[in-house]
């Protein structure tokens, strides 16, 4: 079987308009910027399809139609992707991933098909929108910096396209693995770093089940902040979401509730608020202990009402909802099976 047949790609940015639309795609640590112009497909069999999809995408609330149009733009380019990525090394650094080789393509019509034509146009494309200019952030002098080229992406032998999505783990120079949290929003990164520094100043590090902040990841020239490195919780990658209404939840419910409650009490005693309380931010480790993660702010209204978001009351409402009600609710599949 062709190893590229099920080639993974991730759409990292896009812009949709009738005159010109573009999509930026990441595939095997290589970036492809694809443009389609209405004038280039006028009077072809693709004109009506494109116009209809753009109209639907621009009125789309749940983004489903937007995604359909993006994949329509990407699909004719897949053979070009295959030819361009065959020699990408298996081991790459965060610098390689965040500053990848970029191919600029435009879709043109040839007979009854669309095909990508490479262009020399570099345009004004955002280099990579999941980064924050370091000059826009406080110095955070207490937090060490990790250069992107010193961090390796954890390869996955079971999944050949691990280089197409934002990495979640990094290997530092001594071979230790860390959890990587991308700098996708400035406000969230600022809150995350601030809370971790306050945890450190309060002497709570290693006393509560919260992963410690290790460093801030920056580009090699330090001009861009890429994300944060935190201690990796020894887990199978499961959050509490995967344990809803499970045998493990029945067995460890009391322990997990006590552990999360103890962590939140310690935070509140130092005027620190968790903020984004939901099952996805409770990680269960390999010893079946519950850890609290993510201090970036925000909330899910199913667990914390908007008016209570970012407050101590909101934290307690979220913890109560999770452990007194949600964790024992049956999943939709379970209900349909009854």
XYZ file of C-alpha atoms in Angstrom:
338
model
C 0.000 0.000 0.000
C 1.165 3.546 -0.737
C 2.330 4.885 2.635
C 0.964 8.312 1.700
C -2.542 7.082 0.853
C -3.925 8.152 4.211
C -1.548 11.074 4.570
C -2.480 13.364 7.408
C -2.610 17.113 7.025
C -3.769 19.905 9.316
C -5.322 23.184 8.233
C -3.663 25.824 10.387
C -5.071 29.005 8.863
C -7.524 30.096 6.176
C -9.316 33.061 4.640
C -12.498 32.751 2.603
C -13.817 35.326 0.109
C -15.445 34.979 -3.296
C -12.674 36.787 -5.173
C -9.799 34.912 -3.537
C -9.601 32.264 -0.830
C -6.543 30.697 0.703
C -5.701 27.829 3.013
C -2.463 27.124 4.880
C -1.810 23.450 5.530
C 0.776 21.594 7.581
C 1.824 18.168 6.333
C 4.888 16.270 7.557
C 6.637 19.372 8.929
C 6.116 21.114 5.583
C 3.785 24.047 5.010
C 1.633 24.584 1.934
C -0.098 27.891 1.235
C -2.819 27.327 -1.393
C -4.712 30.130 -3.133
C -7.761 29.867 -5.371
C -9.017 32.918 -7.289
C -12.447 33.187 -8.817
C -10.960 34.633 -11.993
C -8.788 31.523 -12.464
C -11.763 29.148 -12.477
C -14.288 31.387 -14.257
C -16.305 29.641 -16.987
C -15.090 26.251 -15.835
C -17.212 23.540 -14.254
C -15.710 24.497 -10.894
C -17.012 28.075 -10.834
C -20.517 27.268 -9.598
C -19.298 24.750 -7.002
C -16.775 27.227 -5.640
C -19.257 30.125 -5.496
C -21.859 27.988 -3.728
C -19.366 26.679 -1.176
C -18.044 30.177 -0.435
C -21.582 31.452 0.140
C -22.333 28.608 2.541
C -18.994 28.955 4.336
C -19.489 32.671 4.937
C -22.886 32.004 6.544
C -21.644 28.974 8.471
C -22.029 29.116 12.257
C -20.621 25.702 13.145
C -17.827 25.899 10.522
C -18.797 22.608 8.875
C -19.274 24.256 5.465
C -16.045 26.191 5.976
C -14.193 22.907 6.515
C -15.792 21.397 3.389
C -14.514 24.283 1.269
C -11.022 24.069 2.781
C -10.773 20.366 1.986
C -12.072 21.042 -1.544
C -9.143 23.435 -1.992
C -6.636 21.005 -0.488
C -7.687 17.792 -2.266
C -6.198 18.582 -5.737
C -2.882 19.375 -4.019
C -2.383 16.014 -2.289
C -0.240 14.532 -5.108
C 1.998 17.624 -4.875
C 2.224 17.107 -1.092
C 3.382 13.521 -1.645
C 6.141 14.593 -4.019
C 7.322 17.329 -1.641
C 7.581 15.501 1.659
C 9.130 12.144 0.842
C 12.548 13.137 2.215
C 11.446 14.819 5.467
C 13.570 13.317 8.287
C 11.858 11.327 11.030
C 13.510 13.330 13.800
C 12.769 17.052 13.748
C 13.022 19.940 16.184
C 10.415 22.495 17.196
C 12.330 25.048 15.098
C 11.899 22.772 12.075
C 8.177 22.474 12.764
C 7.415 26.132 13.468
C 9.655 27.460 10.684
C 9.110 24.837 7.987
C 9.844 24.976 4.266
C 6.836 26.576 2.605
C 5.354 25.872 -0.807
C 3.128 28.528 -2.347
C 0.553 27.100 -4.735
C -2.386 28.421 -6.723
C -5.196 26.308 -8.120
C -5.725 26.433 -11.874
C -7.999 24.557 -14.279
C -6.676 21.972 -16.692
C -9.393 20.298 -18.746
C -11.794 18.744 -16.258
C -9.448 18.971 -13.276
C -7.966 21.416 -10.839
C -4.215 21.320 -10.337
C -1.755 23.254 -8.132
C 0.814 25.480 -9.775
C 3.851 26.486 -7.676
C 4.355 30.246 -7.540
C 7.155 32.529 -6.426
C 4.709 34.797 -4.619
C 5.524 35.007 -0.910
C 2.773 37.535 -0.278
C 2.158 38.804 3.235
C 1.365 35.415 4.693
C 1.404 35.139 8.472
C 4.535 33.088 9.159
C 2.702 30.949 11.674
C -0.240 32.256 13.616
C 0.314 30.078 16.697
C 3.132 32.252 18.004
C 3.319 35.492 19.979
C 5.965 38.213 19.439
C 8.185 38.077 22.521
C 8.287 41.869 22.687
C 4.543 41.844 23.393
C 5.038 39.816 26.580
C 6.508 40.660 30.001
C 10.127 39.527 30.464
C 9.224 36.760 32.975
C 12.861 36.797 34.080
C 12.255 34.002 36.618
C 11.327 31.511 33.915
C 14.102 29.871 31.851
C 13.933 29.923 28.055
C 14.202 26.850 25.833
C 15.358 27.361 22.241
C 13.139 25.676 19.684
C 16.083 23.973 17.979
C 17.069 22.314 21.297
C 13.713 20.535 21.556
C 12.894 17.427 19.574
C 9.383 16.368 18.658
C 8.514 12.981 20.111
C 8.303 10.589 17.166
C 5.475 8.085 17.020
C 6.199 4.771 15.290
C 2.503 3.886 15.297
C 1.451 7.114 13.582
C 3.499 8.202 10.609
C 1.995 11.690 10.457
C 2.819 12.951 13.938
C 4.601 15.879 12.233
C 1.383 17.314 10.786
C -0.187 18.551 14.028
C 0.972 20.834 16.801
C 3.144 18.628 19.034
C 2.064 17.939 22.607
C 5.376 16.627 23.908
C 8.995 17.683 23.612
C 12.279 15.930 24.330
C 14.810 18.264 25.940
C 18.595 17.962 25.663
C 18.978 15.494 28.541
C 16.410 13.152 27.002
C 13.595 14.059 29.403
C 10.097 14.417 27.951
C 8.005 17.495 28.771
C 4.440 18.503 28.042
C 4.207 21.279 25.447
C 1.433 23.858 25.550
C 1.363 26.106 22.441
C 1.128 29.880 22.726
C -2.104 30.144 20.796
C -3.581 33.025 22.818
C -1.672 35.810 24.548
C -4.201 36.262 27.373
C -4.127 32.557 28.224
C -0.332 32.348 28.161
C -0.026 35.366 30.461
C -2.439 33.881 32.983
C -0.819 30.447 32.816
C 2.674 31.787 33.526
C 1.410 34.182 36.222
C -0.438 31.424 38.123
C 2.559 29.077 37.953
C 4.874 31.795 39.281
C 2.465 32.513 42.112
C 2.280 28.792 42.912
C 6.088 28.804 43.111
C 6.194 31.917 45.308
C 3.581 30.402 47.624
C 5.780 27.349 48.131
C 3.158 25.025 46.668
C 5.377 23.389 44.064
C 5.528 19.635 44.661
C 2.930 19.983 47.438
C -0.113 19.922 45.176
C -0.897 17.785 42.152
C -0.146 20.449 39.542
C 2.503 20.031 36.823
C 5.350 22.522 37.330
C 6.255 25.090 34.683
C 9.647 24.180 33.218
C 10.402 26.915 30.664
C 9.126 29.222 27.948
C 9.844 28.003 24.416
C 11.137 30.650 22.016
C 12.334 30.697 18.424
C 16.092 30.491 17.917
C 16.318 34.271 17.516
C 14.049 34.682 20.602
C 11.780 37.053 18.672
C 8.784 34.731 18.882
C 7.327 32.888 21.864
C 6.113 29.468 20.779
C 4.726 27.964 23.976
C 5.385 26.550 27.420
C 7.073 23.399 28.671
C 5.611 21.787 31.774
C 6.481 18.650 33.658
C 4.885 15.667 31.992
C 2.353 13.950 34.223
C 3.055 10.192 34.181
C -0.206 9.164 32.586
C -1.630 7.266 29.662
C -2.797 10.606 28.294
C -6.278 10.149 29.717
C -8.288 12.968 31.223
C -11.335 12.428 33.387
C -13.489 12.506 30.231
C -12.377 8.958 29.422
C -13.451 7.695 32.845
C -17.044 8.954 32.875
C -19.419 6.350 34.341
C -16.629 3.756 34.329
C -15.585 1.028 36.754
C -12.492 3.088 37.594
C -14.670 6.097 38.372
C -16.669 4.012 40.827
C -13.508 2.669 42.440
C -11.536 5.917 42.632
C -14.297 8.544 42.785
C -13.707 9.372 46.460
C -9.922 9.617 46.006
C -10.158 11.809 42.909
C -12.671 14.164 44.501
C -10.540 14.459 47.644
C -7.374 15.134 45.639
C -8.912 17.799 43.390
C -10.676 19.380 46.370
C -7.386 19.511 48.315
C -5.607 21.133 45.359
C -8.317 23.757 44.884
C -8.367 24.527 48.633
C -4.607 25.089 48.585
C -4.868 27.356 45.547
C -7.710 29.379 47.070
C -5.843 29.755 50.359
C -3.275 31.769 48.379
C -5.921 33.682 46.378
C -5.273 31.608 43.266
C -8.177 30.549 41.055
C -8.045 27.487 38.802
C -10.557 28.999 36.395
C -11.181 26.476 33.638
C -12.784 23.653 35.608
C -13.942 20.727 33.481
C -13.133 16.992 33.179
C -10.624 17.573 30.371
C -8.463 19.543 32.800
C -8.231 16.732 35.316
C -5.554 14.217 34.322
C -5.458 10.741 35.834
C -1.916 9.410 36.228
C -0.681 5.831 36.036
C -1.180 5.435 39.805
C -4.794 6.618 39.470
C -4.207 9.999 41.101
C -5.985 13.152 39.904
C -3.973 16.170 38.742
C -5.249 19.677 37.986
C -4.028 21.241 34.708
C -4.564 24.366 32.590
C -4.543 27.783 34.241
C -5.115 29.693 31.016
C -8.612 30.798 31.955
C -11.868 30.366 30.088
C -14.737 28.098 31.049
C -17.235 25.549 29.771
C -20.740 26.606 30.783
C -21.801 22.996 31.354
C -19.552 23.064 34.420
C -19.033 26.734 35.330
C -21.649 29.444 34.599
C -20.237 32.388 32.640
C -20.924 34.803 35.494
C -18.875 32.621 37.843
C -15.950 32.017 35.467
C -12.597 32.950 36.991
C -13.919 33.029 40.569
C -13.508 30.788 43.612
C -17.257 30.132 43.572
C -16.941 29.062 39.944
C -14.180 26.617 40.863
C -16.333 24.984 43.526
C -19.386 24.852 41.287
C -17.297 23.111 38.638
C -15.787 20.597 41.061
C -19.208 19.833 42.507
C -20.782 19.361 39.094
C -18.009 17.006 37.976
C -17.832 14.738 41.009
C -21.390 14.861 42.338
C -23.267 14.556 39.070
C -21.394 14.401 35.765
C -19.012 11.514 36.494
C -21.895 9.103 37.102
C -24.073 10.217 34.182
C -24.477 7.702 31.412
C -22.984 8.491 28.006
C -25.322 8.918 25.024
C -24.254 5.522 23.636
C -25.116 3.868 26.930
C -28.554 5.469 26.931
C -29.295 4.345 23.373
C -28.244 0.788 24.248
C -30.842 0.553 27.005
